[in-house]
Coordinates of C-alpha atoms in Angstrom, one line a residue:
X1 CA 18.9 -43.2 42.2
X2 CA 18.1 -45.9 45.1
X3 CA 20.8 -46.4 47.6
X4 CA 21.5 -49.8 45.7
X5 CA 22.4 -48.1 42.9
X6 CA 24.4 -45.4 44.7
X7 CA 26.5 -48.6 46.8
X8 CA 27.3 -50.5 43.7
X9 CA 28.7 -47.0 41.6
X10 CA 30.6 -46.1 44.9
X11 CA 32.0 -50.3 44.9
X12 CA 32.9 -50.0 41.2
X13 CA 34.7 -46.8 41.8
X14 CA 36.7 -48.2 44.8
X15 CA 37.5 -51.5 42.7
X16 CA 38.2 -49.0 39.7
X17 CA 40.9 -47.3 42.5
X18 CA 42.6 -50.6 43.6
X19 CA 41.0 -49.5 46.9
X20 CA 40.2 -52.3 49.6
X21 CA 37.1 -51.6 52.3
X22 CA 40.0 -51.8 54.7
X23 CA 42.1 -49.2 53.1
X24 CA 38.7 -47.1 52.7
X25 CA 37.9 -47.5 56.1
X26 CA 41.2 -46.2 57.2
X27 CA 40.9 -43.3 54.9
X28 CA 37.2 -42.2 55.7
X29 CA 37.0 -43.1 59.6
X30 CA 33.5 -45.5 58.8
X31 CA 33.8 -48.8 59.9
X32 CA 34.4 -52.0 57.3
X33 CA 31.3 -53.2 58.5
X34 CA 29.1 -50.0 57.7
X35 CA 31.1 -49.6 54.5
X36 CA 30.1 -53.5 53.2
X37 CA 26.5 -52.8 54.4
X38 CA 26.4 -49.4 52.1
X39 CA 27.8 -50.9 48.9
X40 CA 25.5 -53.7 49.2
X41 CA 22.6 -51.0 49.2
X42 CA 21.6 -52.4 52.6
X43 CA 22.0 -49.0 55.4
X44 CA 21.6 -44.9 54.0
X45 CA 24.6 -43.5 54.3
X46 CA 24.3 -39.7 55.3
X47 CA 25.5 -36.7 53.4
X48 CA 28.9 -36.6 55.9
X49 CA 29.5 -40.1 55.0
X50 CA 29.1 -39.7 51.5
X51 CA 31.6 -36.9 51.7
X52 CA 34.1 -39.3 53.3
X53 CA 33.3 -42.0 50.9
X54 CA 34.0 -39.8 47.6
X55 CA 37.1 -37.5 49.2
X56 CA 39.0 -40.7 49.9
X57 CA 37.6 -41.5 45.4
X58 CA 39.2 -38.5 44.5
X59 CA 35.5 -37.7 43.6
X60 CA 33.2 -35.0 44.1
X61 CA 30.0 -35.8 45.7
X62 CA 27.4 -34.2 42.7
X63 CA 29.2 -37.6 40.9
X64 CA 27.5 -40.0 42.7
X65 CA 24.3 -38.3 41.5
X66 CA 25.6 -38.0 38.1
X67 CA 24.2 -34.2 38.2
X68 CA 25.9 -32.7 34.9
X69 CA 26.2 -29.5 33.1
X70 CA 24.4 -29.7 29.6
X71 CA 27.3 -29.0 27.8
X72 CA 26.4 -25.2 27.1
X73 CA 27.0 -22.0 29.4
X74 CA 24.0 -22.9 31.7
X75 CA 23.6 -26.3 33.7
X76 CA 20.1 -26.8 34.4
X77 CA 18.4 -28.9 36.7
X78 CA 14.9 -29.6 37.0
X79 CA 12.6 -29.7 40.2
X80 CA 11.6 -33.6 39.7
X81 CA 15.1 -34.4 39.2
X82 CA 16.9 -33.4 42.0
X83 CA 19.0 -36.2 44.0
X84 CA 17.7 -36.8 47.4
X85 CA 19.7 -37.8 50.3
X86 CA 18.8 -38.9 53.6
X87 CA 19.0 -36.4 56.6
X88 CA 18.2 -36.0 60.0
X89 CA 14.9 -36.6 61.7
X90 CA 11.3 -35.8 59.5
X91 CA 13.8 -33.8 57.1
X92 CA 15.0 -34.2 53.2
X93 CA 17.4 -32.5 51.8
X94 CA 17.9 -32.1 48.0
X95 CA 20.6 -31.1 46.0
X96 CA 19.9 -28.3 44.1
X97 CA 23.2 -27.1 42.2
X98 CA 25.1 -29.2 39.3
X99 CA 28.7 -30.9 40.1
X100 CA 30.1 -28.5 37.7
X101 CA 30.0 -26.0 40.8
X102 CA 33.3 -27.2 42.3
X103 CA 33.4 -24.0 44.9
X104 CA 30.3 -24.6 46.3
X105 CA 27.4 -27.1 47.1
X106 CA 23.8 -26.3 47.1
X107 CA 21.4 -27.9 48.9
X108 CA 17.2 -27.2 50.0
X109 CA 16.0 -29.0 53.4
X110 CA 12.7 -29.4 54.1
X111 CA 11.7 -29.8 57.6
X112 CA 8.6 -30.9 58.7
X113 CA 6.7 -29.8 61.8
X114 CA 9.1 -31.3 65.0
X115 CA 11.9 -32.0 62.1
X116 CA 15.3 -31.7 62.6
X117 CA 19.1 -32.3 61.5
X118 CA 19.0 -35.2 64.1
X119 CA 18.8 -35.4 68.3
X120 CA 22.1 -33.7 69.0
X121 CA 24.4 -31.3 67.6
X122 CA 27.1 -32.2 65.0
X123 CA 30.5 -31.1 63.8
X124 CA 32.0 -32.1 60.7
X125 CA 35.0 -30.8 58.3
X126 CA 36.2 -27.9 57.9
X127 CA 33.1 -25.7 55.5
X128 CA 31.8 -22.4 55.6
X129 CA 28.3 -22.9 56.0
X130 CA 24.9 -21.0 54.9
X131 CA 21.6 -21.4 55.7
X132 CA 18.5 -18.9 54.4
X133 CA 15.2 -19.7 55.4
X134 CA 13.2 -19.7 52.6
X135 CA 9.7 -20.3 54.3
X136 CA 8.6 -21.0 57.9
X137 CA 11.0 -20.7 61.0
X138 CA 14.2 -22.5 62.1
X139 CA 15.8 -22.4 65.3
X140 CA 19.5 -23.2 64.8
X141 CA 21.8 -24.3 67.8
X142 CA 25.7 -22.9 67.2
X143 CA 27.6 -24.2 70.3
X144 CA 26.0 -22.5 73.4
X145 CA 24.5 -20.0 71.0
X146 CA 20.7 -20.4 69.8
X147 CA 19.0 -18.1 66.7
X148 CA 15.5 -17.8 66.0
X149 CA 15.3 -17.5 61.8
X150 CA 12.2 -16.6 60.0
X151 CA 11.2 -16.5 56.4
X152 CA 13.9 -14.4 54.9
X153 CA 16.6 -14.6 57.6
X154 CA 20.0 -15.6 57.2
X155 CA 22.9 -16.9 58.8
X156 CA 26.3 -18.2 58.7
X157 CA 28.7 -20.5 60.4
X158 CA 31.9 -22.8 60.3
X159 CA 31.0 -26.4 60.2
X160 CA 33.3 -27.5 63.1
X161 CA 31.0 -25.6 65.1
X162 CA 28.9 -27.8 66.6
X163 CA 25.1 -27.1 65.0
X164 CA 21.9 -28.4 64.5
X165 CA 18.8 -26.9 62.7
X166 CA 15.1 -27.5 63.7
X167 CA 11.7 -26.6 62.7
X168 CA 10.5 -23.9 65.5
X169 CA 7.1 -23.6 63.9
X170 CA 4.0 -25.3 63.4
X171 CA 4.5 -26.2 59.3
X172 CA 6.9 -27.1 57.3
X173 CA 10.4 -25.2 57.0
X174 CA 12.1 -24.5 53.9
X175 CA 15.9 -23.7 54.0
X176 CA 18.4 -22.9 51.1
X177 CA 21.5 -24.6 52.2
X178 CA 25.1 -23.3 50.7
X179 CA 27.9 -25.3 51.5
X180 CA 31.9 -24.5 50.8
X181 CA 34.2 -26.3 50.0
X182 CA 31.3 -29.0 48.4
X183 CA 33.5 -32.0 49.6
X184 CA 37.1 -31.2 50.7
X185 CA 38.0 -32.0 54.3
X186 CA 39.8 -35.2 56.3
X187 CA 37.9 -37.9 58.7
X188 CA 40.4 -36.8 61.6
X189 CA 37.7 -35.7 64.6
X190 CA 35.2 -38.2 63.4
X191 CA 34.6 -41.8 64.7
X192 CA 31.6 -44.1 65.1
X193 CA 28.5 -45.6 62.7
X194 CA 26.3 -43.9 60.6
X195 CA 25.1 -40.4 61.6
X196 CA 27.8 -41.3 61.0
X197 CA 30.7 -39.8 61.0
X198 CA 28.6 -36.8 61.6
X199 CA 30.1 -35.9 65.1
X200 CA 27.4 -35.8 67.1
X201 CA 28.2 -34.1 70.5
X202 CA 25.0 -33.0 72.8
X203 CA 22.6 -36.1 72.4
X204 CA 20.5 -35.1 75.1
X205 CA 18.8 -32.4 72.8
X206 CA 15.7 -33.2 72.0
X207 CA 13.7 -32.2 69.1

């Protein structure tokens, strides 16, 4: 799904809610002006925003993808077919997980040697948060706090901590990302553009 197509099913869906950009603005905390620019497929918006965007819908954020069960006991999703979303700095993140998990939210981010979840540390919501490093090594910044990960490691935090992951070795890292609640939690702290919402707090690290 390109980001046109993901802008004009989150425009239909706010039109379908009687919802004006104001009105969305107000409820998400993203500007009129970034929100126009999305729908119209024009800017990314990033996986914080997209939270926003589809709390304030009454949606949750596997619908955007339209990531569904199969209609049996088992929801199965293939490799090639898993939604991408933009993220961070020489980094994708996937979704891994169908929107029938309504607990949880799964996610796998590949970082790329010097990759990162962006410049500076971010805060956002109110999630219990897991990362396990699948291959390579992460360094991951909690607050003041800094963990060296490798292949197999662990480790969990609350979102409003402020955080950011980056690759700490010399190939690419793979990390198995579990987030929860998958999109339940209020635009209150955060302010700003894209990275949007994403409340980025020490700028001056560097990758």
């Amino acid at each position: 799904m390109s980001n046109g197509d993901i802008g004009q099913f989150v425009r239909r869906r706010r039109r379908g809610a009687a919802m004006t950009l104001q009105q969305m603005s107000v409820s998400t905390g993203l500007s009129q002006s970034f929100l126009s620019q999305f729908e119209r497929g024009r800017t990314q918006a990033s996986i914080s925003s997209l939270r926003l965007i589809t709390d304030a819908l009454g949606m949750n954020i596997h619908d955007v993808f339209g990531v569904v069960s199969n209609g049996g006991h088992a929801a199965v999703m293939r490799a090639a077919e898993r939604p991408q979303l933009p993220f961070g700095d020489r980094a994708a993140k996937a979704i891994v997980g169908s929107r029938s998990l309504s607990r949880f939210e799964t996610l796998e981010v590949v970082f790329e040697p010097g990759g990162s979840t962006g410049d500076g540390q971010y805060a956002h919501g109110h999630h219990e948060e897991m990362i396990v490093v699948l291959s390579g090594c992460v360094g991951v910044e909690l607050g003041s706090e800094r963990h060296l990960l490798d292949t197999g490691d662990s480790l969990s935090f609350h979102s409003e901590t402020p955080h950011r992951v980056v690759n700490a070795g010399g190939e690419s890292a793979r990390v198995f990302w579990v987030i929860s609640p998958p999109g339940a939690h209020g635009a209150g702290a955060l302010g700003g553009d894209d990275r949007d919402q994403q409340q980025v707090l020490s700028p001056s690290h560097s990758n």
